[in-house]
Structure formats: structure tokens, C-alpha cells
Coordinates of C-alpha atoms in Angstrom, one line a residue:
M1 CA 32.5 131.3 202.2
T2 CA 35.0 129.9 199.8
I3 CA 38.3 131.4 198.5
S4 CA 39.6 130.6 195.1
L5 CA 43.1 129.4 194.6
P6 CA 44.2 132.3 192.3
A7 CA 42.9 134.8 194.8
T8 CA 44.9 133.1 197.6
A9 CA 48.1 133.0 195.5
A10 CA 47.7 136.7 194.7
A11 CA 47.2 137.5 198.3
L12 CA 50.4 135.5 199.3
S13 CA 52.4 137.3 196.5
V14 CA 51.4 140.7 197.9
V15 CA 52.4 139.7 201.4
L16 CA 55.8 138.3 200.2
A17 CA 56.4 141.5 198.2
A18 CA 55.7 143.6 201.3
L19 CA 58.1 141.5 203.4
C20 CA 60.8 141.8 200.8
L21 CA 60.5 145.6 201.0
L22 CA 61.1 145.4 204.7
V23 CA 64.2 143.3 204.4
V24 CA 67.4 145.2 204.9
P25 CA 71.0 144.0 204.3
A26 CA 72.3 142.2 207.4
A27 CA 75.9 142.2 208.6
G28 CA 77.6 139.8 211.0
F29 CA 78.6 141.0 214.4
Y30 CA 80.7 139.9 217.3
L31 CA 79.7 140.0 220.9
P32 CA 81.4 142.7 223.1
G33 CA 84.7 141.4 224.5
V34 CA 84.9 138.4 222.2
A35 CA 85.8 140.0 218.9
P36 CA 89.0 138.7 217.2
N37 CA 92.2 140.7 217.4
D38 CA 94.6 140.8 214.4
F39 CA 98.3 141.0 215.2
E40 CA 101.1 141.9 212.9
K41 CA 104.6 140.6 213.3
K42 CA 106.4 142.0 216.4
D43 CA 103.1 143.4 217.8
H44 CA 103.1 143.5 221.6
L45 CA 101.1 140.7 223.2
P46 CA 100.0 141.6 226.8
V47 CA 100.0 138.5 229.0
K48 CA 97.7 138.9 232.0
V49 CA 97.6 136.9 235.2
N50 CA 94.5 135.7 237.0
K51 CA 93.7 134.1 240.3
L52 CA 95.4 131.1 241.9
T53 CA 93.0 128.2 242.2
S54 CA 92.9 124.9 244.0
I55 CA 90.3 122.0 243.9
K56 CA 91.4 121.0 247.4
T57 CA 90.6 124.3 249.1
Q58 CA 88.2 126.1 246.7
L59 CA 89.7 129.3 247.9
P60 CA 91.1 131.5 245.2
Y61 CA 94.0 133.9 245.8
S62 CA 95.4 136.7 243.7
F63 CA 98.5 136.0 241.7
Y64 CA 100.7 138.5 243.5
S65 CA 99.8 137.0 246.9
L66 CA 102.8 134.7 246.3
P67 CA 106.4 135.9 245.8
F68 CA 106.3 136.1 242.0
C69 CA 107.8 138.6 239.8
K70 CA 105.9 141.9 239.5
P71 CA 105.7 144.6 236.8
D72 CA 106.6 148.1 237.7
T73 CA 103.0 149.0 238.1
I74 CA 100.2 146.5 238.8
V75 CA 97.1 147.4 236.8
D76 CA 93.8 145.7 237.6
S77 CA 91.6 144.9 234.5
A78 CA 88.0 146.0 234.5
E79 CA 85.8 143.1 235.6
N80 CA 82.1 142.4 235.3
L81 CA 79.9 141.4 238.2
G82 CA 80.1 137.7 237.3
E83 CA 83.9 137.8 237.3
V84 CA 84.1 139.5 240.7
L85 CA 81.7 136.9 242.2
R86 CA 83.8 134.1 240.8
G87 CA 86.9 135.5 242.5
D88 CA 88.7 136.5 239.3
R89 CA 91.4 139.0 239.8
I90 CA 92.9 139.8 236.3
E91 CA 96.1 141.9 236.4
N92 CA 99.0 142.7 234.1
S93 CA 102.2 140.7 234.3
P94 CA 106.0 141.1 233.7
Y95 CA 105.9 138.6 230.8
V96 CA 106.5 140.4 227.5
F97 CA 105.7 138.7 224.2
E98 CA 106.1 139.9 220.6
M99 CA 104.0 138.3 217.9
R100 CA 105.8 135.6 216.0
V101 CA 109.1 136.4 217.7
P102 CA 110.5 133.4 219.6
Q103 CA 112.3 134.0 222.8
M104 CA 114.6 131.7 224.8
C105 CA 115.8 131.8 228.4
Q106 CA 114.3 135.2 229.1
I107 CA 115.0 136.2 232.7
V108 CA 112.0 137.8 234.5
C109 CA 113.5 138.5 237.9
K110 CA 115.2 137.0 241.0
I111 CA 113.2 136.7 244.3
S112 CA 114.8 136.1 247.7
V113 CA 112.7 133.7 249.8
G114 CA 112.4 134.4 253.5
E115 CA 110.8 132.3 256.2
K116 CA 107.3 133.8 255.5
E117 CA 107.5 133.5 251.7
G118 CA 108.8 129.9 251.9
K119 CA 106.0 128.9 254.2
V120 CA 103.4 130.4 251.9
L121 CA 104.9 128.7 248.9
K122 CA 105.0 125.3 250.6
E123 CA 101.3 125.7 251.7
K124 CA 100.2 126.5 248.1
I125 CA 102.2 123.6 246.7
E126 CA 100.7 121.3 249.3
D127 CA 97.2 122.4 248.4
E128 CA 98.0 121.9 244.7
Y129 CA 97.3 125.5 243.6
R130 CA 97.4 126.4 240.0
V131 CA 98.5 129.6 238.3
N132 CA 96.1 131.0 235.7
M133 CA 97.1 133.3 232.9
I134 CA 95.3 134.9 229.9
L135 CA 96.5 135.8 226.5
D136 CA 94.1 137.4 224.0
N137 CA 91.2 136.2 226.2
L138 CA 92.4 132.6 226.0
P139 CA 93.2 130.9 229.3
L140 CA 96.6 129.2 229.7
V141 CA 96.4 125.4 229.5
V142 CA 98.9 122.5 230.1
P143 CA 98.5 119.8 227.4
I144 CA 98.6 116.3 228.8
Q145 CA 98.9 113.2 226.7
R146 CA 95.9 110.8 227.0
V147 CA 96.8 107.3 228.1
D148 CA 94.0 105.6 226.2
Q149 CA 94.5 107.5 222.9
E150 CA 97.8 108.0 221.1
G151 CA 98.3 111.5 219.8
A152 CA 95.3 112.9 221.8
Y153 CA 95.6 115.4 224.6
F154 CA 93.4 116.8 227.3
Y155 CA 94.0 120.3 228.7
Q156 CA 94.6 121.2 232.3
H157 CA 93.6 124.8 233.1
G158 CA 96.6 126.6 234.6
F159 CA 99.9 125.1 235.8
H160 CA 100.7 124.0 239.3
V161 CA 102.7 126.4 241.5
G162 CA 105.1 123.5 242.2
A163 CA 105.3 119.9 243.1
K164 CA 106.3 117.6 245.9
G165 CA 109.0 115.1 245.4
Q166 CA 111.9 113.2 246.9
Y167 CA 115.6 113.1 246.1
S168 CA 117.0 109.8 245.0
G169 CA 117.8 107.7 248.0
S170 CA 115.9 110.0 250.4
K171 CA 112.5 109.5 252.0
D172 CA 111.9 113.1 253.0
E173 CA 109.4 115.0 250.8
K174 CA 110.6 118.3 249.5
Y175 CA 108.8 121.2 247.8
F176 CA 109.9 122.3 244.3
I177 CA 108.7 125.4 242.6
H178 CA 108.0 125.7 238.8
N179 CA 110.2 128.7 238.0
H180 CA 110.7 128.1 234.3
L181 CA 107.8 128.3 231.9
S182 CA 108.0 127.1 228.3
F183 CA 105.1 128.9 226.5
T184 CA 103.7 127.9 223.1
V185 CA 101.5 130.4 221.3
K186 CA 99.6 129.0 218.3
Y187 CA 98.3 131.3 215.7
H188 CA 96.3 131.2 212.5
R189 CA 97.9 133.4 209.8
D190 CA 96.0 135.3 207.1
A191 CA 98.5 135.2 204.2
Q192 CA 96.8 137.9 202.2
R193 CA 97.0 140.6 204.9
D194 CA 100.0 139.1 206.8
V195 CA 98.2 139.3 210.1
S196 CA 97.7 136.5 212.6
R197 CA 95.1 135.6 215.2
I198 CA 96.0 133.7 218.4
V199 CA 94.2 130.3 218.6
A200 CA 96.0 128.5 221.5
F201 CA 98.0 129.4 224.6
E202 CA 99.9 126.5 226.1
V203 CA 102.7 126.0 228.7
K204 CA 105.0 123.4 230.1
P205 CA 106.3 124.3 233.5
Y206 CA 109.7 123.2 234.8
S207 CA 111.5 123.4 238.1
V208 CA 115.1 124.4 237.4
K209 CA 117.9 125.3 239.8
H210 CA 119.5 128.0 237.7
E211 CA 123.3 128.6 237.8
Y212 CA 124.9 131.9 237.0
G213 CA 128.1 133.9 237.8
Q214 CA 127.6 137.4 239.1
W215 CA 124.0 138.6 239.1
N216 CA 123.2 141.6 237.0
D217 CA 119.6 142.8 236.7
K218 CA 120.1 143.6 233.0
K219 CA 122.7 141.2 231.6
T220 CA 122.9 138.1 233.7
H221 CA 124.2 135.0 231.9
L222 CA 122.7 131.7 233.0
T223 CA 124.8 128.6 232.5
T224 CA 121.8 126.4 232.9
C225 CA 119.8 128.0 230.1
D226 CA 121.8 129.4 227.2
P227 CA 120.2 129.7 223.7
N228 CA 123.6 130.4 222.1
A229 CA 125.1 127.2 223.5
K230 CA 121.9 125.4 222.6
R231 CA 121.2 124.6 226.2
I232 CA 117.4 124.7 226.3
I233 CA 115.4 123.5 229.2
T234 CA 113.4 120.4 228.4
S235 CA 113.1 118.7 231.8
S236 CA 113.4 119.2 235.6
D237 CA 116.5 117.1 236.1
S238 CA 117.9 119.6 238.6
P239 CA 114.8 121.0 240.4
L240 CA 114.7 124.1 242.6
E241 CA 113.8 123.4 246.2
V242 CA 111.8 125.9 248.1
E243 CA 114.1 126.9 251.0
A244 CA 114.2 130.0 253.2
G245 CA 117.2 132.2 252.5
K246 CA 117.5 130.9 248.9
D247 CA 116.9 132.8 245.7
I248 CA 114.5 131.9 242.9
V249 CA 115.2 132.9 239.4
F250 CA 112.1 133.0 237.2
T251 CA 112.6 132.4 233.4
Y252 CA 110.5 131.6 230.4
D253 CA 110.6 130.6 226.7
V254 CA 108.1 131.6 224.0
D255 CA 107.6 129.6 220.9
F256 CA 105.2 130.5 218.1
K257 CA 103.6 127.8 215.9
E258 CA 101.3 128.3 212.9
S259 CA 98.1 126.3 213.1
D260 CA 95.3 125.4 210.8
I261 CA 92.7 126.0 213.5
K262 CA 90.7 129.1 212.7
W263 CA 89.9 131.8 215.3
A264 CA 86.2 130.8 215.4
S265 CA 87.1 127.3 216.4
R266 CA 89.9 128.0 218.9
W267 CA 87.8 127.1 221.9
D268 CA 86.9 123.7 220.5
S269 CA 89.9 122.0 222.0
Y270 CA 89.2 123.6 225.4
L271 CA 85.6 122.5 225.3
L272 CA 86.2 119.1 223.7
M273 CA 83.5 116.7 225.0
T274 CA 84.7 113.1 225.0
D275 CA 81.8 111.7 227.0
D276 CA 78.9 112.7 224.7
Q277 CA 77.6 109.1 224.9
I278 CA 77.0 109.5 228.6
H279 CA 75.0 112.6 227.9
W280 CA 72.9 110.8 225.3
F281 CA 72.4 108.0 227.8
S282 CA 71.2 110.7 230.3
I283 CA 68.7 112.0 227.7
V284 CA 67.4 108.6 226.9
N285 CA 67.1 107.7 230.6
S286 CA 65.2 110.9 231.2
L287 CA 62.9 110.3 228.2
M288 CA 62.0 106.9 229.5
I289 CA 60.9 108.4 232.8
V290 CA 58.8 111.0 230.9
L291 CA 57.2 108.3 228.7
F292 CA 56.4 106.2 231.7
L293 CA 54.7 109.1 233.5
S294 CA 53.0 110.3 230.3
G295 CA 51.5 106.9 229.9
M296 CA 50.1 107.0 233.4
V297 CA 48.7 110.5 232.9
A298 CA 47.1 109.4 229.6
M299 CA 45.6 106.4 231.3
I300 CA 44.1 108.6 234.1
M301 CA 42.8 111.3 231.7
L302 CA 41.5 109.2 228.8
R303 CA 40.3 106.1 230.7
T304 CA 39.6 106.7 234.4
L305 CA 38.4 110.3 234.4
Y306 CA 36.5 110.0 231.1
R307 CA 34.7 106.9 232.4
D308 CA 33.9 108.5 235.8
I309 CA 32.8 111.8 234.3
S310 CA 30.5 110.0 231.8
K311 CA 28.9 108.0 234.6
Y312 CA 28.6 111.1 236.8
N313 CA 26.8 113.0 234.0
Q314 CA 24.3 110.2 233.4
L315 CA 23.1 110.1 237.0
E316 CA 19.3 110.2 237.1
T317 CA 18.4 110.2 240.8
Q318 CA 19.7 111.8 244.0
E319 CA 20.1 108.3 245.4
E320 CA 22.6 107.4 242.7
A321 CA 24.5 110.6 243.4
Q322 CA 24.8 109.6 247.0
E323 CA 26.6 106.4 245.9
E324 CA 29.6 108.4 244.6
T325 CA 33.0 107.2 245.5
G326 CA 36.6 108.3 245.1
W327 CA 37.6 111.7 243.9
K328 CA 34.0 112.7 243.1
L329 CA 33.2 112.9 246.8
V330 CA 35.7 115.8 247.4
H331 CA 34.8 118.0 244.5
G332 CA 33.2 120.5 246.9
D333 CA 36.4 120.7 249.0
V334 CA 39.1 120.4 246.4
F335 CA 39.5 124.2 245.9
R336 CA 39.4 125.0 249.6
P337 CA 42.4 127.3 250.4
P338 CA 45.1 125.4 252.1
A339 CA 46.7 126.1 255.5
N340 CA 49.4 128.7 255.3
S341 CA 48.2 129.7 251.9
D342 CA 50.2 133.0 252.0
W343 CA 53.5 131.1 252.0
L344 CA 52.4 128.8 249.2
C345 CA 51.7 132.0 247.1
V346 CA 55.2 133.3 248.0
Y347 CA 57.0 130.1 246.9
V348 CA 54.9 129.7 243.8
G349 CA 55.9 133.3 242.8
T350 CA 59.6 132.5 243.6
G351 CA 59.4 129.4 241.5
V352 CA 58.0 131.4 238.6
Q353 CA 60.9 133.9 239.0
F354 CA 63.4 131.0 238.8
F355 CA 61.6 129.4 235.9
G356 CA 61.7 132.6 233.9
M357 CA 65.4 133.2 234.7
M358 CA 66.4 129.6 233.8
L359 CA 64.4 129.5 230.6
V360 CA 65.8 132.8 229.2
T361 CA 69.3 131.9 230.3
M362 CA 69.2 128.5 228.6
V363 CA 67.9 130.0 225.4
F364 CA 70.7 132.6 225.3
A365 CA 73.3 130.0 226.2
V366 CA 72.1 127.6 223.5
L367 CA 72.3 130.4 221.0
G368 CA 76.0 131.0 222.0
F369 CA 75.6 134.3 223.7
L370 CA 77.1 133.0 227.0
S371 CA 80.2 131.2 225.8
P372 CA 83.1 130.7 228.2
S373 CA 85.1 133.3 226.2
N374 CA 82.9 135.9 227.8
R375 CA 84.1 135.3 231.4
G376 CA 81.5 135.9 234.0
G377 CA 78.8 136.4 231.4
L378 CA 76.7 133.5 232.5
M379 CA 76.6 134.5 236.2
T380 CA 76.0 138.2 235.3
A381 CA 73.1 137.2 233.0
M382 CA 71.5 135.0 235.6
L383 CA 71.7 137.7 238.3
L384 CA 70.2 140.4 236.0
L385 CA 67.5 138.1 234.7
W386 CA 66.6 137.1 238.3
V387 CA 66.2 140.8 239.2
F388 CA 64.0 141.6 236.2
M389 CA 61.9 138.4 236.6
G390 CA 60.7 139.9 239.9
L391 CA 57.8 141.3 237.9
L392 CA 56.6 137.7 237.1
A393 CA 57.1 136.6 240.7
G394 CA 54.9 139.4 242.1
Y395 CA 52.2 138.8 239.4
S396 CA 52.1 135.0 240.0
S397 CA 52.0 135.2 243.8
S398 CA 49.2 137.9 243.8
R399 CA 47.1 136.0 241.3
L400 CA 47.2 132.9 243.4
Y401 CA 46.7 134.9 246.6
K402 CA 43.5 136.5 245.1
L403 CA 42.3 133.0 244.2
F404 CA 42.6 132.1 247.9
K405 CA 40.4 135.2 248.7
G406 CA 43.3 137.2 250.1
S407 CA 43.0 141.0 250.4
E408 CA 46.4 142.2 251.6
W409 CA 48.4 142.2 248.3
K410 CA 51.1 144.4 249.7
N411 CA 51.9 141.9 252.4
I412 CA 52.2 139.1 249.9
A413 CA 54.4 141.2 247.7
L414 CA 56.7 142.1 250.6
R415 CA 57.1 138.4 251.5
T416 CA 57.8 137.5 247.9
A417 CA 60.4 140.2 247.5
F418 CA 62.3 139.3 250.7
T419 CA 61.8 135.6 251.7
F420 CA 64.0 133.8 249.2
P421 CA 66.5 136.6 248.5
G422 CA 66.8 137.5 252.2
S423 CA 67.6 133.9 253.3
V424 CA 70.1 133.4 250.4
F425 CA 71.8 136.8 251.1
T426 CA 72.2 135.9 254.8
V427 CA 73.9 132.6 254.0
F428 CA 76.0 134.3 251.3
F429 CA 77.1 137.1 253.6
F430 CA 78.1 134.5 256.3
L431 CA 80.1 132.5 253.7
N432 CA 81.7 135.7 252.5
I433 CA 82.9 136.5 256.0
L434 CA 84.6 133.1 256.2
I435 CA 86.3 133.7 252.8
W436 CA 87.4 137.2 253.9
G437 CA 88.8 135.6 257.1
Q438 CA 91.0 133.4 254.9
K439 CA 92.3 136.5 253.0
S440 CA 91.1 135.0 249.7
S441 CA 90.4 136.9 246.6
G442 CA 87.1 135.1 246.4
A443 CA 85.7 137.4 249.1
V444 CA 83.2 139.8 247.5
P445 CA 84.3 143.4 248.0
F446 CA 82.1 145.8 249.8
T447 CA 81.4 147.8 246.6
T448 CA 80.2 144.6 244.9
M449 CA 78.1 143.7 247.9
F450 CA 76.5 147.1 247.8
A451 CA 75.8 146.7 244.1
L452 CA 74.0 143.4 244.8
V453 CA 71.9 145.1 247.5
L454 CA 71.2 147.9 245.1
L455 CA 70.0 145.5 242.4
W456 CA 67.8 143.8 245.0
F457 CA 66.2 146.9 246.6
G458 CA 66.4 149.2 243.7
I459 CA 65.1 147.0 240.9
S460 CA 63.8 143.6 242.1
V461 CA 61.7 144.7 245.0
P462 CA 59.9 147.5 243.0
L463 CA 59.2 145.1 240.2
V464 CA 57.7 142.5 242.6
F465 CA 55.4 145.2 243.9
V466 CA 54.5 146.3 240.3
G467 CA 53.8 142.7 239.4
S468 CA 51.7 142.1 242.5
Y469 CA 49.6 145.2 241.8
L470 CA 49.0 144.2 238.2
G471 CA 48.1 140.6 239.2
F472 CA 45.8 141.6 242.1
K473 CA 44.1 144.2 239.9
K474 CA 42.9 141.5 237.5
P475 CA 39.7 139.6 238.2
A476 CA 40.1 136.6 240.4
I477 CA 40.3 133.1 238.8
E478 CA 36.9 131.4 239.1
D479 CA 36.8 128.0 240.7
P480 CA 35.1 125.4 238.4
V481 CA 33.0 124.2 241.4
K482 CA 31.6 125.8 244.5
T483 CA 33.4 125.1 247.8
N484 CA 31.4 123.6 250.6
K485 CA 31.0 125.8 253.7
I486 CA 31.7 122.9 256.1
P487 CA 35.0 121.0 255.3
R488 CA 34.6 117.3 254.8
Q489 CA 36.4 115.0 257.2
V490 CA 39.4 113.3 255.6
P491 CA 39.2 109.5 256.1
E492 CA 42.1 107.5 257.6
Q493 CA 44.7 106.9 254.8
A494 CA 46.6 103.8 253.9
W495 CA 50.3 103.8 254.9
Y496 CA 51.4 104.3 251.3
M497 CA 49.3 107.4 251.0
N498 CA 51.0 109.0 254.0
S499 CA 51.9 112.6 253.0
I500 CA 55.6 112.3 254.0
F501 CA 56.0 108.9 252.2
S502 CA 54.3 110.1 249.0
I503 CA 56.2 113.4 248.9
L504 CA 59.6 111.6 249.3
I505 CA 58.6 109.0 246.6
G506 CA 57.5 111.7 244.3
G507 CA 60.8 113.5 244.4
I508 CA 62.8 110.5 243.1
L509 CA 61.7 110.7 239.5
P510 CA 62.5 114.4 238.9
F511 CA 65.9 113.9 240.4
G512 CA 66.4 110.7 238.4
A513 CA 65.8 112.7 235.2
V514 CA 68.7 115.1 236.0
F515 CA 71.2 113.4 238.2
I516 CA 73.6 112.4 235.4
E517 CA 73.8 115.9 234.1
L518 CA 74.1 117.1 237.6
F519 CA 77.4 115.2 237.9
F520 CA 78.9 117.2 235.0
I521 CA 77.6 120.5 236.5
L522 CA 79.2 119.8 239.8
T523 CA 82.4 118.8 238.1
S524 CA 82.6 122.0 236.2
I525 CA 82.0 124.1 239.3
W526 CA 84.1 122.4 241.9
L527 CA 86.8 120.8 239.7
H528 CA 87.3 124.1 237.7
Q529 CA 86.4 122.7 234.3
F530 CA 84.5 124.4 231.4
Y531 CA 80.8 123.5 231.0
Y532 CA 79.5 124.3 227.5
I533 CA 77.0 121.5 226.7
F534 CA 73.9 123.8 227.0
G535 CA 72.1 121.9 224.3
F536 CA 72.0 118.8 226.5
L537 CA 71.2 120.9 229.5
F538 CA 68.3 122.6 227.8
L539 CA 66.8 119.2 226.9
V540 CA 67.2 118.0 230.4
F541 CA 65.6 121.2 231.7
L542 CA 62.6 120.6 229.6
I543 CA 62.4 117.0 230.6
L544 CA 62.6 118.1 234.3
I545 CA 59.7 120.4 233.9
V546 CA 57.5 117.8 232.2
T547 CA 58.5 115.2 234.8
C548 CA 57.6 117.4 237.8
A549 CA 54.2 118.3 236.3
E550 CA 53.4 114.7 235.5
I551 CA 54.5 113.1 238.8
S552 CA 52.4 115.8 240.7
I553 CA 49.3 115.0 238.5
V554 CA 49.6 111.3 239.0
L555 CA 50.1 111.4 242.8
C556 CA 47.5 114.1 243.2
Y557 CA 45.0 111.9 241.4
F558 CA 45.7 109.0 243.7
Q559 CA 45.4 111.3 246.7
L560 CA 42.0 112.6 245.6
C561 CA 40.8 109.0 244.9
S562 CA 41.5 108.3 248.5
E563 CA 39.2 111.2 249.5
D564 CA 42.1 113.4 250.7
Y565 CA 41.5 116.9 249.3
L566 CA 44.4 118.6 251.0
W567 CA 46.5 118.6 247.8
W568 CA 47.8 122.1 247.4
W569 CA 51.0 121.8 249.6
R570 CA 51.5 118.1 248.8
S571 CA 51.5 118.9 245.1
Y572 CA 54.1 121.5 245.5
L573 CA 56.3 119.4 247.9
T574 CA 56.0 116.3 245.8
S575 CA 58.2 117.6 243.0
G576 CA 60.0 120.1 245.3
S577 CA 61.3 117.2 247.4
S578 CA 63.7 116.4 244.6
A579 CA 65.8 119.2 246.1
L580 CA 66.4 117.0 249.1
Y581 CA 67.9 114.3 246.8
L582 CA 70.0 116.9 245.1
F583 CA 71.6 117.9 248.4
L584 CA 72.1 114.3 249.4
Y585 CA 73.8 113.7 246.0
A586 CA 76.0 116.7 246.6
T587 CA 77.0 115.2 249.9
F588 CA 77.8 111.9 248.2
Y589 CA 79.8 113.8 245.6
F590 CA 81.8 115.6 248.3
Y591 CA 83.0 112.4 249.9
T592 CA 83.6 110.5 246.7
K593 CA 84.9 113.0 244.1
L594 CA 86.4 115.9 246.0
E595 CA 89.6 116.1 248.1
I596 CA 88.7 119.1 250.2
T597 CA 90.7 119.1 253.4
K598 CA 90.0 122.5 255.1
F599 CA 87.0 122.9 257.4
V600 CA 86.3 126.3 255.9
S601 CA 86.3 124.9 252.4
A602 CA 83.8 122.2 253.5
I603 CA 81.5 124.8 255.0
L604 CA 81.7 126.8 251.7
Y605 CA 80.8 123.8 249.7
F606 CA 77.8 122.8 251.7
G607 CA 76.7 126.4 252.1
Y608 CA 76.6 127.0 248.4
M609 CA 75.0 123.6 247.7
L610 CA 72.4 124.5 250.3
I611 CA 71.6 127.6 248.3
A612 CA 71.5 125.6 245.1
S613 CA 69.1 123.0 246.6
Y614 CA 66.9 125.8 248.0
A615 CA 66.6 127.3 244.5
F616 CA 66.0 123.9 243.0
F617 CA 63.2 123.4 245.5
A618 CA 61.4 126.6 244.4
L619 CA 61.9 125.8 240.7
T620 CA 60.7 122.2 240.8
G621 CA 57.9 122.9 243.2
R622 CA 56.5 125.5 240.8
C623 CA 56.9 123.1 237.9
C624 CA 54.2 120.9 239.4
G625 CA 51.7 122.9 237.3
Q626 CA 49.7 124.7 240.1

């Protein structure tokens, strides 16, 4: 049958006309919580405070755990699940700003320091804790001049509680508190409507020993900071030492500067990536690994297998068939169910669950739906996606279970629903007890813990059972060849085909494809930096999947050629062993890049990295293509 060109064109025109009728006018939209706010002159700007953080302890604390000035009533902001799990504690503050109205030498309050307060302040200064604040959903940053580039800055998130130093001519170290904050609020002005949008929130902290006459809560005159006498604080020449029995006067300045930066680009300076060449090197390095493995797979498929299969199909006599060698000898045993096949089904299902969660999360992150402006959004999305992907986990595990001639699908569904989440929840609960013992705000509250259990038992577990039922209900996958009733004896293997050796060797290449990107991920998590290069991460994720599949194919072929048909678990563990290298690299990172001093903090680090490695094991093991 032939179709004329005019008839085809007419059909296409009808289809296009129908599509045009379905098109409706579209309008732009903003994601909830990240819509711009327009401020007129003298509008009230609420400054909020967040947790105190330290890269030396990794234990966050609430802002008001230190003797800082408090508002009349402390109001906690509503937080999503991700924010609570990250330890965020967002509260109102006594700092009062008015849009485009500069303020100089504003007194917040005076705090009397006792023995207990002085000890706590010194501990936090020793551990290099930073104070985090938020204005119009922008985090407070400290601009620091780059040494290698003139006029360029990088931004430190939050300012230090204080600093250690020595007086001139003295060797004793003293602790000085940053009690004066010089804020700079940059805004982009719309001249037509005379409204402004905040595009930057910066601060320069100073330690100043304020001097004054008689203290009056409402009208105290500071001789060290007087805007009328043009005495503005620009340095910490006379710092304030933390001493028991002394008073601390907290003050601040606010300056407003108009900026050409538009609201849509205000996060660019926070997320500025100066090491993009390293990321491109990572991509090229990973692609070289993939090309190498692809060449080996192509050689196996197009040359070796094609040649062997052609010869096998041309056999004329039974005597020739008995002269088979290599992988052809084990075709009757290759689909024999492995030992502990139930557990293999469980981990394959868990890997599918992780793969689905990561894939959808990456897609949304690349599209910009999980930007850092939506605090806690990434973690919340991952948790919810993990819960709903339980449907795929149950379906995958039961389908493989039925292939292995299993009959108790409820048993396999129960194991899939509880094995990985149960072990992770046990470790997480133990770590949470340690955090709670340190009285840190990072401890997950009981209500949040109950919500996590509710998501697990109320949504994830039922979905796993539904998926298992649907998967087991479908007809079993047919093996391409019949399995022999009597298993063939596996001949003695060469040393390089030893299962442990080949598994450990196989995990090197998947880890090598991601270890450069892993450095940036660990840095963003443990050194409290923003990570927003999801485009690179998505490419690395795809490369990781291909690498895991190809290395498993290559090593599985070599194993079958040596007449060893016990490939199921080895195929899973070959790519899954990259999780071992991930944990070893995390250990190396701990000793070379981090300055964690507390024993509890070290336990937290290795506990969380153990969970991450366990998840990576399930993900990469499933990516082997079983």
C-alpha cells in the first residue's frame, strides 16, 4: 500500500489543526515558598535566625541556646520534613529592618555573662560555630576577598560566633565575641512601581568593647559607636573578651545598596561554581571508562558470541556437540536458582526502589524544582519518592521470586518492606539518641520520628505488598533454555577468577566513574556548602548505571567461559562492591578534609556514611542489569 504526498500533507494539517484547538494560553508560575516579594520603602523586613552550625562538630544548636538577645516572644516558623531532619530551627529575631532605611549603631540589648554562659560561649567559639540568619528566604553570608582574583569574592555561609586571639605582648589565647553586625541588604528596584526585591543579604561581624555612661534600656548613648559624631565601627581594634561577670552589648548597622542583579539571578553568587573544569574532567574520565567497557562488551557480543553461536548452530553430529567448550557447556545450569535466592530478590527490589527514587529526583532537580531556595525540599522529595517507589520494589522482587519458582510471595514482600528500611531506621535511631544526648537541635523530635514510621508502615509497606501481588500475579518469566535436573560440577578456577577477587576488581570501575563528583557531594554535606550542579550529577548518574551494567556483563561472560555458572550473586556483588570503595573513600575524606574532634561527631559521620554506602550497594547492585 502506498500513500500519496498530498494525502499525507492533508492528514498532517488536520492533526496540527486539532492540536492548535487543544492549546490554551499558558502563564508562568512560581514554586510554593520561592515566589518573589515586593517591598515598598519603609516596609518591615523580618529577619529570622536559624541553627548554629560547625564543621568541627557537625552538631547543630538552636540560636537561642547561646546568650543572645531575644524578642519578646519567640515564634518558630513552620518547617517541612526535610528542614527538621537537617536540624533547621527557624525562629524570629530582635533585629528590625525597614526597607531602604539605613540604620547605624542600633542597640539590640545588653546581656550579663555568668560562669555558665561564658563557658558555653567559649566552647562554641572553640568549635568555630557559625550563626545563620535568613532574610526574605536568603541566607546570611560573609563576603571574603579571593586571594587569587582581584575584585572577586566567595561567600561564607553565616558568621562565626567569635574568634580566638592574643593581646599584643601576651601569649595567652583569649575568646572574643562578635557583638556588632554590619549588615548590607542589596535590592533590585523597579522604577516604574517604586518597589524593590531583595537580592543579597551580607554581613561583616566585629568584636567591639562598647563604652557608655549610664545604661538606659531605651536611650543609651554609646561613645564607641555614634552616628552623629561619625564614629562608625569599621574594625575590631578594641575587641570584647568573653569573661564571666562582664556585660555584652549587642549592636548592628544596616545599609541598603541598589543592585543590578535581578531577583531571578540572586542565588547565582551563592551557587557560583569556579571549579567547572574539574567537573568536566570528571565527566570525560567517566566517559573514557564507559567507552572502554562498551568496546569490550561489543567485542564479546559481536565477535565471540556471534562466532560461537554460529558454530553451535552448524553442528551436524552428537559427537561434535560433545566437544563443546567454555560457556556453551553450562547452558543447562546457567538459569538454576542461586543459593539464598530469596535475599537476592529482596535486594534487587530494594535496588529498583532506589533507582526509581534517584531517577525521578534527578529529573526534578535538573528542571529546577529542588533549588536551594526551597530549604529541605530535596530531602523531603527523596523521602516521599522512596515511600511511593515501594510499589516498584514489591513488583520487581516478586517477579524475580517467581522466576526462581518461589510460591510464598507474602514472605518476600514482607522482607522487601522491612529489610533495608528496618536496618537503616535502627542505625538512624541510635544516632539520634547520641544527638539527643548532646542536646543538639539536630535530634529529630518524637513527632517527626512518628511521622517517618507512619510513612513507612502506612504507605511504603502497603505499596510493597500491592506491587508484590501484581508482580506475582503475572505469568512467570520463561527461561530461554531448560535447566538440567542434576547440577554440573564447577571445575577448579584460576586464581584470578576467584569470586572475592573478581568482585573486588569489578567494583573499582563504577567507583572510578563517580569518585570525583563524590568529593563535591561530601563537601556540600559535611562542610555546609550548597550543591546545585545537578546537571553534572545527572550525567554521572547515567554513566554509573551504564558502567555497572557493562562491568557485570564482561565479568559474567569471563566467569561462564570458565564453566562457572554460579553467576547470580556474583553479578550483583560485582557492581555492588563499589559501595565498599565509597566507604573507604569516606574514611579517607574524614582524615584528610575534615577537622572533627568529638568522638560523638565521628560516630555520626561514619554512621551516616554507612547508611549511604548501604544504599549505594543496593543501587549499584541492581544496575548490573539482572
